[in-house]
Amino acid sequence: MQEIIRVRDIVEILEQWAPKKYAYDWDNVGLQIGSLESKVNKVLLTLDVLENVVDEAIENEVNLIIAHHPLLFKALKQINTDDAAGRIINKLLKHDITVYAAHTNLDVIDGGVSDMLSDRLEIINREVLVPSEHGKAIGAGRVGELKETISLNDFCLRVKEKLEIPTLRVVGELNKKVRKIAVLGGSGEDFINQAKQMGADVYVTGDMTFHEAQDAMAMGLAVVDPGHHVEKVMIQGIKTYLEMKTIEKSLELTFIASSQDTEPFQFL
Ligand SMILES: [Zn+2]
């Protein structure tokens, strides 16, 4: 008989790789809603927990959603089931779906989101961009090299192809030759100085803001902003890891990569 698998069993496996203590203080990782004791046989993996993702979980009779971005971040003062945030909580509780978030703890680890993005972009000889108190090998972002020197323009084409995005924003001279690349998936605009100091020719990061882009331009650092949604690479990354570990332990679980779009932007 198949043994009962609980949320805590899967969380334990995930936290061996991405311990909660590695998350930034401002973050809110771990259990978001539901129970560690709930029984699980289907797990949905997603970047964000939006209402379309919750509906997908319900349709697929999923018991656990593992997300990158925390469902609960700012303090809730009210749960009003007439708005989206309230409806999401209501649907999750009604359908006994637990939500767990692995956010900055998943960003900083070896093989985490920064490495997943760097792998896609074929960046080698990598170091951590912003080392943490947990050691030099653990921290936000990566800096490494392309196998060959290419133009910024060709690098942008590679980013679009490898990260499967229709468009991106770029700062810098497109004919400039580049090789050393810094990568930080989410909002990395605070770390342009680190990228420059570590000798990066290009800094790839989502949510680059206007004035920081001007600062980067002034210091001769090219910037490629492919959008925050490229962090969706974590879906396949977590899926591969959990499938491998649960097969090792002979746990019968189904992992589903969310097919729902959580990109808020359209590109015209
Ligand atoms: Zn993010």
PDB file of C-alpha atoms and ligand atoms in Angstrom:
ATOM      1  CA  MET A   1       0.000   0.000   0.000  1.00  0.00           C
ATOM      2  CA  GLN A   2       1.168   3.507  -0.851  1.00  0.00           C
ATOM      3  CA  GLU A   3       2.255   5.261   2.307  1.00  0.00           C
ATOM      4  CA  ILE A   4       0.629   8.562   3.166  1.00  0.00           C
ATOM      5  CA  ILE A   5       2.705  11.539   2.070  1.00  0.00           C
ATOM      6  CA  ARG A   6       2.199  14.804   3.908  1.00  0.00           C
ATOM      7  CA  VAL A   7       3.135  18.377   3.029  1.00  0.00           C
ATOM      8  CA  ARG A   8       5.873  18.252   5.674  1.00  0.00           C
ATOM      9  CA  ASP A   9       7.595  15.344   3.873  1.00  0.00           C
ATOM     10  CA  ILE A  10       7.916  17.375   0.661  1.00  0.00           C
ATOM     11  CA  VAL A  11       8.859  20.551   2.523  1.00  0.00           C
ATOM     12  CA  GLU A  12      11.616  18.661   4.320  1.00  0.00           C
ATOM     13  CA  ILE A  13      13.085  17.510   0.987  1.00  0.00           C
ATOM     14  CA  LEU A  14      12.858  21.018  -0.477  1.00  0.00           C
ATOM     15  CA  GLU A  15      14.407  22.665   2.590  1.00  0.00           C
ATOM     16  CA  GLN A  16      17.395  20.320   2.474  1.00  0.00           C
ATOM     17  CA  TRP A  17      18.231  22.167  -0.728  1.00  0.00           C
ATOM     18  CA  ALA A  18      16.777  25.605   0.043  1.00  0.00           C
ATOM     19  CA  PRO A  19      16.840  26.084   3.841  1.00  0.00           C
ATOM     20  CA  LYS A  20      14.474  28.771   5.078  1.00  0.00           C
ATOM     21  CA  LYS A  21      17.298  30.385   7.069  1.00  0.00           C
ATOM     22  CA  TYR A  22      18.869  31.519   3.772  1.00  0.00           C
ATOM     23  CA  ALA A  23      15.891  33.766   2.996  1.00  0.00           C
ATOM     24  CA  TYR A  24      16.303  37.517   3.483  1.00  0.00           C
ATOM     25  CA  ASP A  25      14.814  39.009   6.663  1.00  0.00           C
ATOM     26  CA  TRP A  26      12.216  41.012   4.711  1.00  0.00           C
ATOM     27  CA  ASP A  27      11.001  37.903   2.927  1.00  0.00           C
ATOM     28  CA  ASN A  28       8.111  35.633   3.924  1.00  0.00           C
ATOM     29  CA  VAL A  29       9.018  32.109   2.874  1.00  0.00           C
ATOM     30  CA  GLY A  30       7.621  28.744   3.939  1.00  0.00           C
ATOM     31  CA  LEU A  31       4.025  27.801   4.661  1.00  0.00           C
ATOM     32  CA  GLN A  32       1.641  30.493   3.395  1.00  0.00           C
ATOM     33  CA  ILE A  33      -1.731  28.874   3.917  1.00  0.00           C
ATOM     34  CA  GLY A  34      -2.929  25.361   4.773  1.00  0.00           C
ATOM     35  CA  SER A  35      -1.234  22.702   6.869  1.00  0.00           C
ATOM     36  CA  LEU A  36       2.041  20.816   6.963  1.00  0.00           C
ATOM     37  CA  GLU A  37      -0.018  17.761   7.980  1.00  0.00           C
ATOM     38  CA  SER A  38      -2.221  17.738   4.874  1.00  0.00           C
ATOM     39  CA  LYS A  39      -2.000  14.670   2.664  1.00  0.00           C
ATOM     40  CA  VAL A  40      -0.478  15.174  -0.768  1.00  0.00           C
ATOM     41  CA  ASN A  41      -0.459  13.265  -3.994  1.00  0.00           C
ATOM     42  CA  LYS A  42      -0.344  16.117  -6.525  1.00  0.00           C
ATOM     43  CA  VAL A  43       1.897  19.166  -6.399  1.00  0.00           C
ATOM     44  CA  LEU A  44       1.613  22.224  -8.652  1.00  0.00           C
ATOM     45  CA  LEU A  45       4.729  24.314  -9.288  1.00  0.00           C
ATOM     46  CA  THR A  46       4.344  27.990 -10.160  1.00  0.00           C
ATOM     47  CA  LEU A  47       6.124  31.340 -10.123  1.00  0.00           C
ATOM     48  CA  ASP A  48       3.144  33.178  -8.624  1.00  0.00           C
ATOM     49  CA  VAL A  49      -0.114  32.243  -6.917  1.00  0.00           C
ATOM     50  CA  LEU A  50      -2.670  34.210  -8.926  1.00  0.00           C
ATOM     51  CA  GLU A  51      -6.332  33.272  -9.167  1.00  0.00           C
ATOM     52  CA  ASN A  52      -5.874  31.481 -12.514  1.00  0.00           C
ATOM     53  CA  VAL A  53      -3.214  29.292 -10.882  1.00  0.00           C
ATOM     54  CA  VAL A  54      -5.519  28.460  -7.960  1.00  0.00           C
ATOM     55  CA  ASP A  55      -8.259  27.503 -10.448  1.00  0.00           C
ATOM     56  CA  GLU A  56      -5.746  25.307 -12.264  1.00  0.00           C
ATOM     57  CA  ALA A  57      -4.861  23.627  -8.948  1.00  0.00           C
ATOM     58  CA  ILE A  58      -8.535  22.974  -8.186  1.00  0.00           C
ATOM     59  CA  GLU A  59      -9.197  21.542 -11.673  1.00  0.00           C
ATOM     60  CA  ASN A  60      -6.217  19.216 -11.333  1.00  0.00           C
ATOM     61  CA  GLU A  61      -7.114  18.177  -7.750  1.00  0.00           C
ATOM     62  CA  VAL A  62      -3.787  19.444  -6.491  1.00  0.00           C
ATOM     63  CA  ASN A  63      -3.131  19.342  -2.723  1.00  0.00           C
ATOM     64  CA  LEU A  64      -0.005  21.482  -2.576  1.00  0.00           C
ATOM     65  CA  ILE A  65       1.159  24.530  -4.535  1.00  0.00           C
ATOM     66  CA  ILE A  66       4.857  25.372  -4.360  1.00  0.00           C
ATOM     67  CA  ALA A  67       5.464  28.936  -5.522  1.00  0.00           C
ATOM     68  CA  HIS A  68       8.474  31.219  -5.829  1.00  0.00           C
ATOM     69  CA  HIS A  69       6.789  34.504  -4.901  1.00  0.00           C
ATOM     70  CA  PRO A  70       5.087  34.463  -1.489  1.00  0.00           C
ATOM     71  CA  LEU A  71       1.278  34.534  -1.585  1.00  0.00           C
ATOM     72  CA  LEU A  72       1.243  36.520   1.655  1.00  0.00           C
ATOM     73  CA  PHE A  73       3.722  39.348   1.720  1.00  0.00           C
ATOM     74  CA  LYS A  74       2.207  42.589   2.945  1.00  0.00           C
ATOM     75  CA  ALA A  75       0.045  42.394   6.074  1.00  0.00           C
ATOM     76  CA  LEU A  76      -3.566  41.520   5.299  1.00  0.00           C
ATOM     77  CA  LYS A  77      -5.980  43.792   7.154  1.00  0.00           C
ATOM     78  CA  GLN A  78      -9.075  42.124   5.786  1.00  0.00           C
ATOM     79  CA  ILE A  79     -10.037  38.977   3.896  1.00  0.00           C
ATOM     80  CA  ASN A  80     -12.792  40.165   1.598  1.00  0.00           C
ATOM     81  CA  THR A  81     -13.990  37.369  -0.661  1.00  0.00           C
ATOM     82  CA  ASP A  82     -15.285  39.937  -3.161  1.00  0.00           C
ATOM     83  CA  ASP A  83     -11.741  40.786  -4.212  1.00  0.00           C
ATOM     84  CA  ALA A  84      -9.102  38.582  -5.842  1.00  0.00           C
ATOM     85  CA  ALA A  85      -6.868  38.233  -2.763  1.00  0.00           C
ATOM     86  CA  GLY A  86      -9.823  37.153  -0.608  1.00  0.00           C
ATOM     87  CA  ARG A  87     -11.201  34.819  -3.275  1.00  0.00           C
ATOM     88  CA  ILE A  88      -7.808  33.125  -3.581  1.00  0.00           C
ATOM     89  CA  ILE A  89      -7.628  32.451   0.163  1.00  0.00           C
ATOM     90  CA  ASN A  90     -11.236  31.279   0.235  1.00  0.00           C
ATOM     91  CA  LYS A  91     -10.750  28.876  -2.687  1.00  0.00           C
ATOM     92  CA  LEU A  92      -7.531  27.469  -1.239  1.00  0.00           C
ATOM     93  CA  LEU A  93      -9.118  26.792   2.166  1.00  0.00           C
ATOM     94  CA  LYS A  94     -12.335  25.377   0.677  1.00  0.00           C
ATOM     95  CA  HIS A  95     -10.368  22.950  -1.484  1.00  0.00           C
ATOM     96  CA  ASP A  96      -7.858  22.071   1.223  1.00  0.00           C
ATOM     97  CA  ILE A  97      -4.900  23.273  -0.866  1.00  0.00           C
ATOM     98  CA  THR A  98      -1.712  24.173   0.974  1.00  0.00           C
ATOM     99  CA  VAL A  99       0.611  26.865  -0.399  1.00  0.00           C
ATOM    100  CA  TYR A 100       4.322  26.958   0.308  1.00  0.00           C
ATOM    101  CA  ALA A 101       6.801  29.568  -0.966  1.00  0.00           C
ATOM    102  CA  ALA A 102      10.533  29.178  -1.594  1.00  0.00           C
ATOM    103  CA  HIS A 103      11.657  32.663  -2.579  1.00  0.00           C
ATOM    104  CA  THR A 104      14.978  34.317  -1.709  1.00  0.00           C
ATOM    105  CA  ASN A 105      16.151  31.037  -0.149  1.00  0.00           C
ATOM    106  CA  LEU A 106      15.705  29.470  -3.593  1.00  0.00           C
ATOM    107  CA  ASP A 107      17.457  32.412  -5.279  1.00  0.00           C
ATOM    108  CA  VAL A 108      20.682  32.244  -3.294  1.00  0.00           C
ATOM    109  CA  ILE A 109      21.488  28.526  -3.164  1.00  0.00           C
ATOM    110  CA  ASP A 110      23.774  26.542  -5.417  1.00  0.00           C
ATOM    111  CA  GLY A 111      21.610  25.476  -8.353  1.00  0.00           C
ATOM    112  CA  GLY A 112      18.912  27.985  -7.410  1.00  0.00           C
ATOM    113  CA  VAL A 113      17.122  30.521  -9.596  1.00  0.00           C
ATOM    114  CA  SER A 114      20.257  32.566 -10.382  1.00  0.00           C
ATOM    115  CA  ASP A 115      22.077  29.405 -11.456  1.00  0.00           C
ATOM    116  CA  MET A 116      19.061  28.168 -13.433  1.00  0.00           C
ATOM    117  CA  LEU A 117      19.054  31.444 -15.393  1.00  0.00           C
ATOM    118  CA  SER A 118      22.834  31.373 -15.816  1.00  0.00           C
ATOM    119  CA  ASP A 119      22.645  27.786 -17.106  1.00  0.00           C
ATOM    120  CA  ARG A 120      20.089  28.808 -19.717  1.00  0.00           C
ATOM    121  CA  LEU A 121      22.333  31.658 -20.851  1.00  0.00           C
ATOM    122  CA  GLU A 122      25.379  29.348 -20.953  1.00  0.00           C
ATOM    123  CA  ILE A 123      27.366  31.389 -18.445  1.00  0.00           C
ATOM    124  CA  ILE A 124      30.359  29.484 -17.055  1.00  0.00           C
ATOM    125  CA  ASN A 125      33.016  30.036 -14.337  1.00  0.00           C
ATOM    126  CA  ARG A 126      30.451  31.583 -12.051  1.00  0.00           C
ATOM    127  CA  GLU A 127      30.783  33.368  -8.720  1.00  0.00           C
ATOM    128  CA  VAL A 128      28.123  34.834  -6.434  1.00  0.00           C
ATOM    129  CA  LEU A 129      27.278  38.491  -7.198  1.00  0.00           C
ATOM    130  CA  VAL A 130      26.089  39.458  -3.704  1.00  0.00           C
ATOM    131  CA  PRO A 131      27.524  37.025  -1.106  1.00  0.00           C
ATOM    132  CA  SER A 132      25.437  36.496   2.027  1.00  0.00           C
ATOM    133  CA  GLU A 133      26.287  35.961   5.693  1.00  0.00           C
ATOM    134  CA  HIS A 134      25.981  32.229   4.954  1.00  0.00           C
ATOM    135  CA  GLY A 135      29.225  32.163   3.003  1.00  0.00           C
ATOM    136  CA  LYS A 136      30.757  33.107  -0.321  1.00  0.00           C
ATOM    137  CA  ALA A 137      28.961  30.373  -2.259  1.00  0.00           C
ATOM    138  CA  ILE A 138      25.493  31.447  -1.120  1.00  0.00           C
ATOM    139  CA  GLY A 139      23.988  34.710  -2.241  1.00  0.00           C
ATOM    140  CA  ALA A 140      21.944  36.628  -4.774  1.00  0.00           C
ATOM    141  CA  GLY A 141      22.936  36.727  -8.439  1.00  0.00           C
ATOM    142  CA  ARG A 142      25.848  35.232 -10.333  1.00  0.00           C
ATOM    143  CA  VAL A 143      28.745  36.628 -12.358  1.00  0.00           C
ATOM    144  CA  GLY A 144      30.463  34.511 -14.970  1.00  0.00           C
ATOM    145  CA  GLU A 145      31.599  34.334 -18.570  1.00  0.00           C
ATOM    146  CA  LEU A 146      30.271  33.382 -21.940  1.00  0.00           C
ATOM    147  CA  LYS A 147      32.343  30.785 -23.761  1.00  0.00           C
ATOM    148  CA  GLU A 148      33.154  33.387 -26.394  1.00  0.00           C
ATOM    149  CA  THR A 149      33.062  37.166 -26.781  1.00  0.00           C
ATOM    150  CA  ILE A 150      29.983  38.328 -28.679  1.00  0.00           C
ATOM    151  CA  SER A 151      28.276  41.636 -29.392  1.00  0.00           C
ATOM    152  CA  LEU A 152      25.734  42.992 -26.935  1.00  0.00           C
ATOM    153  CA  ASN A 153      23.207  42.696 -29.745  1.00  0.00           C
ATOM    154  CA  ASP A 154      23.889  38.982 -30.210  1.00  0.00           C
ATOM    155  CA  PHE A 155      23.787  38.466 -26.466  1.00  0.00           C
ATOM    156  CA  CYS A 156      20.331  40.074 -26.370  1.00  0.00           C
ATOM    157  CA  LEU A 157      19.164  37.698 -29.107  1.00  0.00           C
ATOM    158  CA  ARG A 158      20.468  34.792 -27.039  1.00  0.00           C
ATOM    159  CA  VAL A 159      18.615  36.011 -23.931  1.00  0.00           C
ATOM    160  CA  LYS A 160      15.371  36.261 -25.916  1.00  0.00           C
ATOM    161  CA  GLU A 161      15.790  32.790 -27.372  1.00  0.00           C
ATOM    162  CA  LYS A 162      16.986  30.972 -24.245  1.00  0.00           C
ATOM    163  CA  LEU A 163      14.547  32.599 -21.842  1.00  0.00           C
ATOM    164  CA  GLU A 164      11.695  32.373 -24.362  1.00  0.00           C
ATOM    165  CA  ILE A 165      10.639  36.010 -24.215  1.00  0.00           C
ATOM    166  CA  PRO A 166       9.271  38.147 -27.054  1.00  0.00           C
ATOM    167  CA  THR A 167      11.089  41.330 -26.120  1.00  0.00           C
ATOM    168  CA  LEU A 168      13.544  42.895 -23.682  1.00  0.00           C
ATOM    169  CA  ARG A 169      14.984  46.291 -22.729  1.00  0.00           C
ATOM    170  CA  VAL A 170      18.656  47.016 -23.162  1.00  0.00           C
ATOM    171  CA  VAL A 171      21.034  49.786 -22.070  1.00  0.00           C
ATOM    172  CA  GLY A 172      24.361  50.123 -23.891  1.00  0.00           C
ATOM    173  CA  GLU A 173      26.091  50.224 -27.258  1.00  0.00           C
ATOM    174  CA  LEU A 174      24.760  47.251 -29.225  1.00  0.00           C
ATOM    175  CA  ASN A 175      28.038  46.698 -31.101  1.00  0.00           C
ATOM    176  CA  LYS A 176      30.008  46.549 -27.841  1.00  0.00           C
ATOM    177  CA  LYS A 177      31.800  43.211 -27.335  1.00  0.00           C
ATOM    178  CA  VAL A 178      30.723  41.430 -24.160  1.00  0.00           C
ATOM    179  CA  ARG A 179      31.797  38.324 -22.306  1.00  0.00           C
ATOM    180  CA  LYS A 180      31.493  38.773 -18.555  1.00  0.00           C
ATOM    181  CA  ILE A 181      27.849  38.620 -17.515  1.00  0.00           C
ATOM    182  CA  ALA A 182      26.123  39.305 -14.194  1.00  0.00           C
ATOM    183  CA  VAL A 183      22.660  37.785 -13.671  1.00  0.00           C
ATOM    184  CA  LEU A 184      20.071  38.395 -10.980  1.00  0.00           C
ATOM    185  CA  GLY A 185      16.538  37.233 -11.748  1.00  0.00           C
ATOM    186  CA  GLY A 186      14.238  39.533  -9.816  1.00  0.00           C
ATOM    187  CA  SER A 187      14.556  43.210  -8.919  1.00  0.00           C
ATOM    188  CA  GLY A 188      18.312  43.643  -9.130  1.00  0.00           C
ATOM    189  CA  GLU A 189      18.564  47.381  -9.656  1.00  0.00           C
ATOM    190  CA  ASP A 190      20.284  47.861  -6.269  1.00  0.00           C
ATOM    191  CA  PHE A 191      23.326  45.837  -7.318  1.00  0.00           C
ATOM    192  CA  ILE A 192      24.655  47.625 -10.398  1.00  0.00           C
ATOM    193  CA  ASN A 193      27.737  48.723  -8.431  1.00  0.00           C
ATOM    194  CA  GLN A 194      28.560  45.122  -7.476  1.00  0.00           C
ATOM    195  CA  ALA A 195      28.127  44.027 -11.090  1.00  0.00           C
ATOM    196  CA  LYS A 196      30.468  46.788 -12.252  1.00  0.00           C
ATOM    197  CA  GLN A 197      33.025  46.088  -9.488  1.00  0.00           C
ATOM    198  CA  MET A 198      33.132  42.419 -10.412  1.00  0.00           C
ATOM    199  CA  GLY A 199      34.005  43.370 -13.957  1.00  0.00           C
ATOM    200  CA  ALA A 200      30.721  42.537 -15.655  1.00  0.00           C
ATOM    201  CA  ASP A 201      30.222  43.874 -19.181  1.00  0.00           C
ATOM    202  CA  VAL A 202      26.482  43.259 -18.951  1.00  0.00           C
ATOM    203  CA  TYR A 203      24.040  42.989 -16.065  1.00  0.00           C
ATOM    204  CA  VAL A 204      20.913  40.928 -16.743  1.00  0.00           C
ATOM    205  CA  THR A 205      18.147  41.690 -14.260  1.00  0.00           C
ATOM    206  CA  GLY A 206      14.376  42.124 -14.146  1.00  0.00           C
ATOM    207  CA  ASP A 207      12.606  45.313 -13.101  1.00  0.00           C
ATOM    208  CA  MET A 208      15.472  47.704 -13.872  1.00  0.00           C
ATOM    209  CA  THR A 209      14.291  51.221 -13.030  1.00  0.00           C
ATOM    210  CA  PHE A 210      14.899  54.440 -14.960  1.00  0.00           C
ATOM    211  CA  HIS A 211      17.479  56.167 -12.743  1.00  0.00           C
ATOM    212  CA  GLU A 212      19.473  53.020 -12.015  1.00  0.00           C
ATOM    213  CA  ALA A 213      19.542  52.341 -15.760  1.00  0.00           C
ATOM    214  CA  GLN A 214      20.989  55.840 -16.243  1.00  0.00           C
ATOM    215  CA  ASP A 215      23.569  55.164 -13.501  1.00  0.00           C
ATOM    216  CA  ALA A 216      24.591  51.920 -15.214  1.00  0.00           C
ATOM    217  CA  MET A 217      24.876  53.698 -18.567  1.00  0.00           C
ATOM    218  CA  ALA A 218      27.072  56.391 -16.981  1.00  0.00           C
ATOM    219  CA  MET A 219      29.466  53.764 -15.577  1.00  0.00           C
ATOM    220  CA  GLY A 220      29.665  51.907 -18.890  1.00  0.00           C
ATOM    221  CA  LEU A 221      27.762  48.860 -17.667  1.00  0.00           C
ATOM    222  CA  ALA A 222      25.330  47.443 -20.207  1.00  0.00           C
ATOM    223  CA  VAL A 223      21.988  46.292 -18.797  1.00  0.00           C
ATOM    224  CA  VAL A 224      19.566  43.753 -20.193  1.00  0.00           C
ATOM    225  CA  ASP A 225      16.122  43.692 -18.580  1.00  0.00           C
ATOM    226  CA  PRO A 226      14.267  40.606 -19.800  1.00  0.00           C
ATOM    227  CA  GLY A 227      11.417  41.170 -17.286  1.00  0.00           C
ATOM    228  CA  HIS A 228      10.835  39.660 -13.854  1.00  0.00           C
ATOM    229  CA  HIS A 229       8.764  36.840 -15.309  1.00  0.00           C
ATOM    230  CA  VAL A 230      11.897  35.022 -16.584  1.00  0.00           C
ATOM    231  CA  GLU A 231      12.144  33.612 -13.075  1.00  0.00           C
ATOM    232  CA  LYS A 232       9.588  31.075 -14.320  1.00  0.00           C
ATOM    233  CA  VAL A 233      12.634  28.879 -15.018  1.00  0.00           C
ATOM    234  CA  MET A 234      12.299  27.881 -11.355  1.00  0.00           C
ATOM    235  CA  ILE A 235       9.221  25.789 -12.225  1.00  0.00           C
ATOM    236  CA  GLN A 236      11.242  23.241 -14.187  1.00  0.00           C
ATOM    237  CA  GLY A 237      14.183  23.565 -11.762  1.00  0.00           C
ATOM    238  CA  ILE A 238      12.144  22.641  -8.681  1.00  0.00           C
ATOM    239  CA  LYS A 239      10.233  19.978 -10.612  1.00  0.00           C
ATOM    240  CA  THR A 240      13.425  18.223 -11.663  1.00  0.00           C
ATOM    241  CA  TYR A 241      14.839  18.347  -8.127  1.00  0.00           C
ATOM    242  CA  LEU A 242      11.689  17.107  -6.372  1.00  0.00           C
ATOM    243  CA  GLU A 243      11.039  14.367  -8.925  1.00  0.00           C
ATOM    244  CA  MET A 244      14.566  13.068  -8.485  1.00  0.00           C
ATOM    245  CA  LYS A 245      14.443  13.155  -4.677  1.00  0.00           C
ATOM    246  CA  THR A 246      10.967  11.672  -4.326  1.00  0.00           C
ATOM    247  CA  ILE A 247      11.757   8.842  -6.759  1.00  0.00           C
ATOM    248  CA  GLU A 248      14.863   8.095  -4.646  1.00  0.00           C
ATOM    249  CA  LYS A 249      12.594   7.793  -1.615  1.00  0.00           C
ATOM    250  CA  SER A 250       9.962   5.794  -3.556  1.00  0.00           C
ATOM    251  CA  LEU A 251       7.318   8.440  -2.860  1.00  0.00           C
ATOM    252  CA  GLU A 252       4.512   8.326  -5.405  1.00  0.00           C
ATOM    253  CA  LEU A 253       3.745  11.924  -6.264  1.00  0.00           C
ATOM    254  CA  THR A 254       2.689  13.791  -9.383  1.00  0.00           C
ATOM    255  CA  PHE A 255       4.345  17.134 -10.060  1.00  0.00           C
ATOM    256  CA  ILE A 256       2.613  19.520 -12.444  1.00  0.00           C
ATOM    257  CA  ALA A 257       4.285  22.562 -13.998  1.00  0.00           C
ATOM    258  CA  SER A 258       1.700  25.331 -14.051  1.00  0.00           C
ATOM    259  CA  SER A 259       0.582  26.178 -17.558  1.00  0.00           C
ATOM    260  CA  GLN A 260      -1.003  29.439 -16.434  1.00  0.00           C
ATOM    261  CA  ASP A 261       0.481  32.741 -17.490  1.00  0.00           C
ATOM    262  CA  THR A 262       1.285  35.012 -14.555  1.00  0.00           C
ATOM    263  CA  GLU A 263       3.075  37.671 -16.644  1.00  0.00           C
ATOM    264  CA  PRO A 264       1.045  40.860 -16.098  1.00  0.00           C
ATOM    265  CA  PHE A 265       2.562  42.688 -19.072  1.00  0.00           C
ATOM    266  CA  GLN A 266       1.648  42.438 -22.722  1.00  0.00           C
ATOM    267  CA  PHE A 267       4.081  43.600 -25.362  1.00  0.00           C
ATOM    268  CA  LEU A 268       2.633  45.610 -28.235  1.00  0.00           C
TER     269      LEU A 268
HETATM  270 ZN    ZN B   1      10.991  37.436  -8.237  1.00  0.00          ZN
END
